[in-house]
XYZ file of C-alpha atoms in Angstrom:
560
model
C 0.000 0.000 0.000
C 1.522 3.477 -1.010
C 1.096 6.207 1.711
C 0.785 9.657 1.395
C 1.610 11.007 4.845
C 0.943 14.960 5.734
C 3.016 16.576 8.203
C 3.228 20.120 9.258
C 6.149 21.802 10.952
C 9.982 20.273 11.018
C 11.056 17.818 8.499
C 10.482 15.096 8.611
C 8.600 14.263 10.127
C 6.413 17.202 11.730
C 7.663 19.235 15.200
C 6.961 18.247 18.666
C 5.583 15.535 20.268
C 4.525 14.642 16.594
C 7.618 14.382 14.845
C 8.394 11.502 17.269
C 5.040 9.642 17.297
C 5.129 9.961 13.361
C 8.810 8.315 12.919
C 7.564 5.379 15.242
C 4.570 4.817 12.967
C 6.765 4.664 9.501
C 9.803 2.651 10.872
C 6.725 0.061 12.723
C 5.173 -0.503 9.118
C 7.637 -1.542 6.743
C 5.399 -3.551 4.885
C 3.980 -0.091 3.366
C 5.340 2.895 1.195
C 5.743 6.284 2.620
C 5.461 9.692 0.460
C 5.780 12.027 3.228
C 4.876 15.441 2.518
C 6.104 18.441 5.055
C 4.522 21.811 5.461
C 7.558 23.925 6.811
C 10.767 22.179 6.126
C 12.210 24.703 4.241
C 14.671 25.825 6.777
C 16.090 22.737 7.730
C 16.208 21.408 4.102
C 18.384 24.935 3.220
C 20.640 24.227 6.690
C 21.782 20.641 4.623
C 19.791 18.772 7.776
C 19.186 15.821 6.307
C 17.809 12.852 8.305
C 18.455 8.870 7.909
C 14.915 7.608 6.649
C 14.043 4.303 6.425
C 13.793 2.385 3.209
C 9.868 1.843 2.863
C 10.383 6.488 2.574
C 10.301 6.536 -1.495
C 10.437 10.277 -1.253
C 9.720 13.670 1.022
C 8.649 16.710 -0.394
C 8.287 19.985 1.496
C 6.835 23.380 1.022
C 7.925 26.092 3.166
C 4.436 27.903 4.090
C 6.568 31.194 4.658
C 7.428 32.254 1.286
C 4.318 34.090 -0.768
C 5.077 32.495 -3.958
C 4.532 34.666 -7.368
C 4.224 38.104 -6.386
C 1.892 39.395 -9.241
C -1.319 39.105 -10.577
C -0.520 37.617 -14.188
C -4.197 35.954 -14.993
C -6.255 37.074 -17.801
C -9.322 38.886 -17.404
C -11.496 35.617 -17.670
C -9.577 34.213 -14.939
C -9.704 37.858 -13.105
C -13.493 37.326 -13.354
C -13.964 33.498 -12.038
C -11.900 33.993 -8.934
C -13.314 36.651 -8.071
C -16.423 34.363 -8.428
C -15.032 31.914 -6.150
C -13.202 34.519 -3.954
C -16.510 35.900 -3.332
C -18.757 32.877 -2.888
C -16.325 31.667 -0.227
C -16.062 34.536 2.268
C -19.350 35.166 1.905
C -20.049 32.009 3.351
C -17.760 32.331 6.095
C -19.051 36.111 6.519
C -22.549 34.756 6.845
C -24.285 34.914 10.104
C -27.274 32.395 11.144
C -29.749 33.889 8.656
C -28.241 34.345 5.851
C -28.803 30.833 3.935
C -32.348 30.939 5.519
C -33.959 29.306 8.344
C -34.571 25.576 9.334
C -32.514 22.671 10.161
C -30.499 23.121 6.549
C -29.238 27.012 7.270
C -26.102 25.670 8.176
C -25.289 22.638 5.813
C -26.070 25.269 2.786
C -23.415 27.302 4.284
C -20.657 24.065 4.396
C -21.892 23.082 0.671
C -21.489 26.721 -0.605
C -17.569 27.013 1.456
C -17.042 23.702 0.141
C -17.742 24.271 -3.561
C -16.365 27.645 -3.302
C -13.332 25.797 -1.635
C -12.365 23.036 -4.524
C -13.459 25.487 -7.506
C -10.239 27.739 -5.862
C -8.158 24.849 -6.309
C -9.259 24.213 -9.596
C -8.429 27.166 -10.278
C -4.936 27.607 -9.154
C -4.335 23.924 -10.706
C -5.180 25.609 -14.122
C -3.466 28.876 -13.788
C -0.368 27.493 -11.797
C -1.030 28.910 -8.170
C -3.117 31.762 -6.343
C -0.771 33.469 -4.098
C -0.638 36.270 -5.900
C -4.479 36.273 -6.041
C -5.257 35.536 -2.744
C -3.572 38.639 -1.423
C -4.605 41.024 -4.336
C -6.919 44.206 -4.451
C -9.573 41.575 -5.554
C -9.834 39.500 -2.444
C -9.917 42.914 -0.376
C -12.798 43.632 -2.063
C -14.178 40.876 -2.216
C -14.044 40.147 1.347
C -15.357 43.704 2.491
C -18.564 43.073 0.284
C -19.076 39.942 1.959
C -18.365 41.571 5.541
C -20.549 44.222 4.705
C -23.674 41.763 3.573
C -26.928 42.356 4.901
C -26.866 39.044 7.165
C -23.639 39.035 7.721
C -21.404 38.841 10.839
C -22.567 41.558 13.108
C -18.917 41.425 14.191
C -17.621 41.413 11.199
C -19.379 44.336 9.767
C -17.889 46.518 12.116
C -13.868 45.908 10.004
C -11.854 48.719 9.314
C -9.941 48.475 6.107
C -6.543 47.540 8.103
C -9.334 44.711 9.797
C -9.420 43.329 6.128
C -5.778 43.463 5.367
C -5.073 41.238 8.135
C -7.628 38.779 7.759
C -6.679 38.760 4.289
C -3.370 37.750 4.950
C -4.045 35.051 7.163
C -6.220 33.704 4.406
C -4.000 33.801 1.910
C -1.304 32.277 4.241
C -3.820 29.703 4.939
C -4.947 28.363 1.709
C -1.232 28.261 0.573
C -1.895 24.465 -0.030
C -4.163 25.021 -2.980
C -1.112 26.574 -5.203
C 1.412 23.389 -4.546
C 2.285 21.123 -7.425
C 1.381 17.768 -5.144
C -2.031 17.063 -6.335
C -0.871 15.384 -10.003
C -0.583 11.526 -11.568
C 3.044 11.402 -9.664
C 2.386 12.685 -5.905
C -0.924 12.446 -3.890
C -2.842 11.099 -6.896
C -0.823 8.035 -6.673
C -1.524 7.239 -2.727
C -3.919 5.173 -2.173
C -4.484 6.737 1.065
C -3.598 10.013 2.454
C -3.027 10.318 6.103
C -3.223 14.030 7.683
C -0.991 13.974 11.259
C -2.485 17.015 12.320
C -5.786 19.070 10.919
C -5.516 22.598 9.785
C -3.067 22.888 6.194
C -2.001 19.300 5.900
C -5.659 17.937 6.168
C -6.550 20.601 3.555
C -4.084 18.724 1.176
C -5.389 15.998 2.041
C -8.942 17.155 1.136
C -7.624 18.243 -2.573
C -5.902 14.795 -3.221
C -9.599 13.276 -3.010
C -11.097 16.176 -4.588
C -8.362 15.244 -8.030
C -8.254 11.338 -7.483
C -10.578 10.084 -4.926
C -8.066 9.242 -2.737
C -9.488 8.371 0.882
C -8.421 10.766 3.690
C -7.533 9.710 7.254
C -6.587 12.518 9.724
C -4.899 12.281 13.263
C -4.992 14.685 16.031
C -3.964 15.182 19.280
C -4.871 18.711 19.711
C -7.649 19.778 17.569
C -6.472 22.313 15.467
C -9.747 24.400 16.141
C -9.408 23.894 19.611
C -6.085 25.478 19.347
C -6.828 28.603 17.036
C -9.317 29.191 19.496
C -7.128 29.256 22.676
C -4.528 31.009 20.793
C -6.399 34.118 19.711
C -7.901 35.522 22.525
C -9.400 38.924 23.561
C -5.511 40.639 22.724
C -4.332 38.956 19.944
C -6.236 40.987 17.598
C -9.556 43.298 16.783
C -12.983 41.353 17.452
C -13.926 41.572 13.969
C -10.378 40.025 12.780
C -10.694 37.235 14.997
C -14.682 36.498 14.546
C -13.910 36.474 10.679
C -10.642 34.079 10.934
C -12.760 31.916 13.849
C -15.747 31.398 11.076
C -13.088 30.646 8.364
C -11.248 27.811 10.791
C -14.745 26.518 11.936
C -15.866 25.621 8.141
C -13.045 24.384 6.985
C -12.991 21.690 10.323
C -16.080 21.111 9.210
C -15.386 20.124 5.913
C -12.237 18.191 7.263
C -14.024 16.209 9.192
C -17.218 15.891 6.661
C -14.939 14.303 3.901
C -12.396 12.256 5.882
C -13.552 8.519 5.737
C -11.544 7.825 9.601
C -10.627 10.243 11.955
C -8.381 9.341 15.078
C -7.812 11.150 18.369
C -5.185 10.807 21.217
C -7.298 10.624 23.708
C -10.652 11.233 24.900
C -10.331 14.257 25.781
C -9.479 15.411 21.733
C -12.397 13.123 20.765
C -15.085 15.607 22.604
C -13.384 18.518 21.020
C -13.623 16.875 17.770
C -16.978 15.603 18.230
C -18.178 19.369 19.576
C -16.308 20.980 16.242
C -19.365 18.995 14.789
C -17.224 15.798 13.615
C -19.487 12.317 13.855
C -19.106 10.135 16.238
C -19.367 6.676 14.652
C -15.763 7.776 12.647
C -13.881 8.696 15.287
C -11.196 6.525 16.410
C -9.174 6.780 19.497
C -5.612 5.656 19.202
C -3.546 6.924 21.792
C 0.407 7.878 20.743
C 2.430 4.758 21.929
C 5.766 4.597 23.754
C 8.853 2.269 23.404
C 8.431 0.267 26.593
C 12.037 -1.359 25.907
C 14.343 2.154 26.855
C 13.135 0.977 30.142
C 14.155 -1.939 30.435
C 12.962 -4.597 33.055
C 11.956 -1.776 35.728
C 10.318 -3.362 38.835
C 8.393 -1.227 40.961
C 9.073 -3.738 43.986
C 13.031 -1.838 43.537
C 14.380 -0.147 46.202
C 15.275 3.434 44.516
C 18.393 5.269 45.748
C 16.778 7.436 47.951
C 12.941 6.531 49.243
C 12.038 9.802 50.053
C 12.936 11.875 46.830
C 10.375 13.087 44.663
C 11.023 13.552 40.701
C 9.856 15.667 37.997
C 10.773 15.721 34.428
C 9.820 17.454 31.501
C 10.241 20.257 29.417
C 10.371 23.011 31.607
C 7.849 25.542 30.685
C 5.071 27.847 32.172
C 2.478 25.259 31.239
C 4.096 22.491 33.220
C 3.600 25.363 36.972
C 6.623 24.177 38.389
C 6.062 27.169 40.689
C 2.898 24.991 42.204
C 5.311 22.297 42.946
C 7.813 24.303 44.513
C 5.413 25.424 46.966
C 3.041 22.225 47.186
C 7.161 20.811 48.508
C 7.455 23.329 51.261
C 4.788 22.354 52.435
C 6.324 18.775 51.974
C 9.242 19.830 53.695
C 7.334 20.837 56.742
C 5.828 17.130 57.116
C 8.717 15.012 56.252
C 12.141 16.863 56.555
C 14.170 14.227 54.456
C 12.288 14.803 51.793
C 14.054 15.909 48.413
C 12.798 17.144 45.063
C 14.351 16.563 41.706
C 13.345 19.055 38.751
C 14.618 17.094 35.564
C 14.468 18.863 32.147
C 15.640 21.256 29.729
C 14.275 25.338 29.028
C 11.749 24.903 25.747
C 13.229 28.117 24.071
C 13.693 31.856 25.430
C 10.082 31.719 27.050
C 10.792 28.270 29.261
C 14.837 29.788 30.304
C 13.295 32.754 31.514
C 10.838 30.811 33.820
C 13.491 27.903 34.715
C 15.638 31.132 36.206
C 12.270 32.131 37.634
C 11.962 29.114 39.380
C 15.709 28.560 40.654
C 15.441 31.886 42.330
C 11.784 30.886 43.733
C 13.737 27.692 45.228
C 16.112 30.212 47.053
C 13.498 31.679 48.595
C 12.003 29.237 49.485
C 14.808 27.037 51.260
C 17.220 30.055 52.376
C 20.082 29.819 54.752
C 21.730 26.673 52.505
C 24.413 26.438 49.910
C 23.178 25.776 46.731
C 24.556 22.280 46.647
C 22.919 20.876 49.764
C 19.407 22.524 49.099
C 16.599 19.906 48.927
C 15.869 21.195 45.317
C 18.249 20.453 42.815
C 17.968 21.146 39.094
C 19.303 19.355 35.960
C 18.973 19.693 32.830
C 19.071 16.700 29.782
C 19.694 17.280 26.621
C 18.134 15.146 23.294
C 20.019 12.713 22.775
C 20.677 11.515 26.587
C 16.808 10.309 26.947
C 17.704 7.346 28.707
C 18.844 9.557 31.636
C 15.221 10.336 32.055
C 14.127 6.996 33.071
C 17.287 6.368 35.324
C 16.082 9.804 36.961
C 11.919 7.905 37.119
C 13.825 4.996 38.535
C 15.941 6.459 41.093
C 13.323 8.317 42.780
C 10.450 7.100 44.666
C 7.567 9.414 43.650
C 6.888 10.529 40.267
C 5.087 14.547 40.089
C 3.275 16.037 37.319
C 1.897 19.036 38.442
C 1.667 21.091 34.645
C -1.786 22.120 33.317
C -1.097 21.443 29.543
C -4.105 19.874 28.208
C -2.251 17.385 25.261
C -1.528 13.785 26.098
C 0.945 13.225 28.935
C 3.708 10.995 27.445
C 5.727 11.728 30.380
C 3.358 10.362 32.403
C 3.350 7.045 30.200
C 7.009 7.017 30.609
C 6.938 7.390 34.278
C 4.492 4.651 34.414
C 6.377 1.961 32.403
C 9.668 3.059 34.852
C 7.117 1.195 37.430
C 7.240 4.210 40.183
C 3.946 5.316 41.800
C 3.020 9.164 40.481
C 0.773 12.405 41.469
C -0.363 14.422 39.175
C -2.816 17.337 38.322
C -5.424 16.652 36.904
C -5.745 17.992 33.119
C -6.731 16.823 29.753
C -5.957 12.642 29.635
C -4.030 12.604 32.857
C -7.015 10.782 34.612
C -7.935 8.405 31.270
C -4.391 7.507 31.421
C -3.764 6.809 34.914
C -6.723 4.893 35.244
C -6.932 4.116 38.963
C -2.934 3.521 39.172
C -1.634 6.576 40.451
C -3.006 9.662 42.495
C -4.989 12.836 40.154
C -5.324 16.060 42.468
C -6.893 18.989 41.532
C -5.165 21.655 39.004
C -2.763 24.388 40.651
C -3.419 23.329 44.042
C -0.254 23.156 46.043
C -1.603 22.029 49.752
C -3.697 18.810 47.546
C -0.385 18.146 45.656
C 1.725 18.608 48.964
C -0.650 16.062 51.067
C -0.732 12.990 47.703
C 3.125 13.261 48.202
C 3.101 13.242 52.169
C 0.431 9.896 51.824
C 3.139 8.020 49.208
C 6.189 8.945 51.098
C 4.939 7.612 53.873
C 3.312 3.912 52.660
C 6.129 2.191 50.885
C 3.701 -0.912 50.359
C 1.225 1.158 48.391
C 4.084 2.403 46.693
C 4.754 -0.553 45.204
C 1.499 -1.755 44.334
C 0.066 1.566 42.323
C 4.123 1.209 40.508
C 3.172 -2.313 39.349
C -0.225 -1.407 38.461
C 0.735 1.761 36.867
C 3.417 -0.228 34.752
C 0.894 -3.412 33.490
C -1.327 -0.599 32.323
C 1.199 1.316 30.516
C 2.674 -1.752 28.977
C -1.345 -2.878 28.445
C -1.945 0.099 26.327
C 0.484 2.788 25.531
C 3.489 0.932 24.223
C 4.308 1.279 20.475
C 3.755 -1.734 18.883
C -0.315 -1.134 19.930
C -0.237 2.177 18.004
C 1.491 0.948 14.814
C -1.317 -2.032 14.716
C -3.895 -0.190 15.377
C -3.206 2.152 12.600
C -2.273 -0.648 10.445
C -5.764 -1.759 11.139
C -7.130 1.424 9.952
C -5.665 1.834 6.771
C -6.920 -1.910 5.965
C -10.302 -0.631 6.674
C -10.674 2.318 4.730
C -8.584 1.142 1.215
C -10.795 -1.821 1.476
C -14.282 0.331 1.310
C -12.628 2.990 -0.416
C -9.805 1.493 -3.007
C -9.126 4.565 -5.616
C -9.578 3.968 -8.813
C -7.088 4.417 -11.217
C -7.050 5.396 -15.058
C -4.020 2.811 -16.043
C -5.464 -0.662 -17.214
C -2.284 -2.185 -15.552
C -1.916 0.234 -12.624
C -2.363 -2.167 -8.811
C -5.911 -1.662 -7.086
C -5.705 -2.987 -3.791
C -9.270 -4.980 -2.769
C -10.347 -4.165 -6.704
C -12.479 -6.103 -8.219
C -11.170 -9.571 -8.958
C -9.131 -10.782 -11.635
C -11.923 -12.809 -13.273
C -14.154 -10.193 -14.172
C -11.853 -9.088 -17.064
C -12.104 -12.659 -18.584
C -14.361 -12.240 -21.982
C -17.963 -13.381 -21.368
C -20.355 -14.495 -18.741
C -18.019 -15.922 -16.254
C -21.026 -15.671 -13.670
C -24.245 -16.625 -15.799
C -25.622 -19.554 -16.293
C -23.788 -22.636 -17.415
C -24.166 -24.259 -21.091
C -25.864 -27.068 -21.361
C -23.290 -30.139 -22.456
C -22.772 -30.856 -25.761
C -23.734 -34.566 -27.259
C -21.680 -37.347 -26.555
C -19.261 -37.593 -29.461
C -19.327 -33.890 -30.530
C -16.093 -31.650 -29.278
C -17.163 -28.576 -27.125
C -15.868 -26.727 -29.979
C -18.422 -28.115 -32.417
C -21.252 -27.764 -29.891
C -20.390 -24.231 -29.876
C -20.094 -23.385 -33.173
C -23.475 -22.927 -35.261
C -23.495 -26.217 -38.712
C -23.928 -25.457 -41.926
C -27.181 -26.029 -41.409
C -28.589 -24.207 -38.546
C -26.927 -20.645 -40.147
C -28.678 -18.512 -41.563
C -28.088 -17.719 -45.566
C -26.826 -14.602 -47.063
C -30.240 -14.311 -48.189
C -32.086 -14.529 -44.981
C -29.726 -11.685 -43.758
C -30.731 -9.687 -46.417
């Protein structure tokens, strides 16, 4: 089977916590073929990075969404005409407010036909007159998106944009629909997958969406953040003018729709993505949750019945960022302090960028405070950082202590919890997001940035060694039960059985593979399946039977 897979961010295979979980699902299934095509990789493509891919990686294509492309307008006025057409007809339906395609239970599935016609008749477009960019940020689309802002059922919001209102959300537009001038939609790229597999929503499902708009080709798309969810979050109240971020929020919200309207599969982390994707209006009966696996064997044989190095230290590891509130667990282990002097806290991780160094110095001077009067070696806080390629220092640091402590407020998965788990060491964490769906009953969920409930879950562990080692052991069987690698790759494997077996693409070469086609006898001349001849006399070859005598055809006379 021949995979188109659609990243978005570093190459490959996409940036974060999905570049990893997408290398473990190509290297787990070499039995397929891998296309992989990046959104963003230009940097690291010009810096000569250049990765060791596996073999069953024929190719990887990227597309740096930064650059604008052609920087005129160099259509003729026929083509001026029909985008404008197009232009038009598809901010007008995200412009629209509640009214404006009528009333009833249809008003809004007019809207999602009209942005979704609107939508492929742009990329048919830019497929005929080799890109949009310039388009898509011309005079045109300015006026074409004020008319629509200034309908008379519009946006109440969005009537109120000023004409620098209309720049911007004309940029992000343009910068968002990027995908429909790239040259991956032919005979030679996506049009020979046989599935296409989106790793995140947003641009890379969009190609996705244009491959089986061209070819048919069935559309699976994976998230573990919801890409709506996260333009939401991510533009509040000061990111930009009401009408700006109304107009963008209506834009984001149809083309989710139409994501998850057209995808045959889709596939969250966790439950907690699955009721953001189901309230983004995706249906239930094709979601899928398949959580992001670990590799259970960089942990080795850990027992939780082991004695770690020091019983009463508790750990934390991580990225160190404001999202992970490290300043809750510096003061939830004060309070620690107070009940059980031996204690000792380890803070294991490295500064994510300028933001997370600036808060990591935060936090070391928080620590002085907190514990004055010692030197900074003997203080009961210590801090270390790891870099990437010394990961396996991160479960000797799980091992060594005898409490694991998540106290961040990020609401993605919690693969450090996972890895914690599989170490076998009992944990306390906040709960957020999947943190409770993943623990499961093994470990002990308190409530979000609440020192004195974090302080008194560490106090009750470091003080019952026995129950220690039973919610370790637990933990473990659980994490080894479900989050481990090898489930993830099968699971997905699964999947793309399902959906190339009700949905096999058809393809215009008589000679060309289809995978769960038709069968090979149905291109065999003749009734293969009707009704069998009767047999032919004894004596007379089958041959002769079939062939009409002398006497039984008709003259040239009688055909006259």
């Amino acid at each position: 089977m021949r995979l188109g897979l659609l990243t978005e961010g570093a190459r490959p295979y996409a940036s974060g916590a999905a570049a990893s979980w997408c290398e473990r699902l190509v290297r787990g299934l070499g039995q397929h073929e891998f296309d992989i095509y990046a959104l963003g990789g230009g940097r690291r493509r010009e810096a000569g990075v250049r990765p060791a891919l596996p073999p069953q990686v024929r190719r990887v294509r990227t597309a740096p969404p930064w650059t604008a492309g052609d920087a005129g307008l160099p259509y003729g006025r026929r083509a001026r005409r029909r985008f404008a057409e197009c232009y038009g007809e598809l901010v007008g339906a995200v412009c629209a407010g509640a009214g404006a395609a009528g009333e009833g239970p249809d008003a809004s599935g007019d809207l999602a036909d009209r942005f979704g016609s609107a939508l492929y008749a742009l990329a048919e477009l830019a497929r005929e007159e080799d890109g949009l960019a310039g388009a898509l940020r011309s005079d045109i689309a300015v006026r074409a998106l004020e008319r629509a802002c200034r309908a008379p059922r519009a946006l109440c919001t969005a009537r109120e944009a000023r004409v620098t209102d209309l720049l911007t959300v004309t940029a992000h537009l343009e910068h968002a629909l990027r995908p429909l001038s790239l040259d991956w939609y032919g005979d030679d790229a996506l049009g020979a997958a046989d599935l296409c597999h989106a790793t995140t929503g947003g641009p890379p499902a969009l190609c996705g969406l244009l491959a089986r708009h061209f070819h048919g080709v069935p559309l699976l798309v994976t998230e573990f953040d919801v890409h709506l969810r996260t333009h939401y979050l991510t533009s509040g109240p000061g990111t930009a003018a009401p009408a700006v971020r109304a107009v963008l929020a209506a834009f984001h919200g149809r083309l989710a729709a139409e994501v998850y309207r057209a995808a045959e599969l889709l596939t969250s982390g966790d439950a907690h993505a699955r009721r953001w994707q189901e309230r983004c209006g995706a249906d239930r009966a094709r979601i899928r949750t398949v959580y992001p696996g670990a590799e259970a064997e960089r942990f080795g044989e850990a027992d939780a019945s082991t004695v770690p190095a020091d019983a009463y230290t508790l750990v934390w590891a991580g990225s160190v960022d404001p999202a992970e509130d490290l300043v809750s667990l510096l003061h939830a282990f004060a309070e620690v302090r107070r009940e059980e002097p031996k204690a000792r806290l380890r803070i294991v991780g490295t500064p994510s960028g300028a933001e997370g160094a600036a808060y990591a110095g935060h936090c070391r001077a928080l620590a002085a405070r907190l514990f004055p009067g010692e030197p900074e070696g003997d203080r009961p806080v210590s801090f270390e950082e790891i870099g990437p390629s010394e990961e396996t220092r991160v479960s000797d640091a799980y091992a060594a202590g005898a409490v694991v402590v998540r106290s961040g407020h990020a609401e993605g998965f919690p693969a450090g919890l996972v890895e914690a788990m599989l170490t076998g060491r009992a944990t306390v964490s906040a709960d957020a997001g999947a943190v409770a769906e993943v623990i499961g009953g093994t470990g002990l969920v308190v409530p979000p940035r609440d020192p004195r409930a974090l302080a008194q879950a560490c106090v009750a562990l470091l003080r019952d060694p026995e129950r220690r080692v039973r919610l370790g052991a637990a933990a473990r069987a659980r994490a080894l039960e479900l989050f481990t690698v090898e489930r993830t790759v099968t699971a997905f494997h699964g999947l793309y059985l399902e959906i190339v077996s009700r949905c096999p693409v058809r393809r215009s070469a008589p000679d060309e593979p289809r995978p769960f086609a038709t069968p090979a006898e149905t291109f065999v001349p003749g009734h293969w399946t009707g009704p069998t001849a009767p047999a032919p006399p004894r004596g007379v070859p089958a041959w002769a039977a079939r062939t009409p005598s002398r006497a039984t055809r008709p003259s040239a006379e009688e055909t006259r």
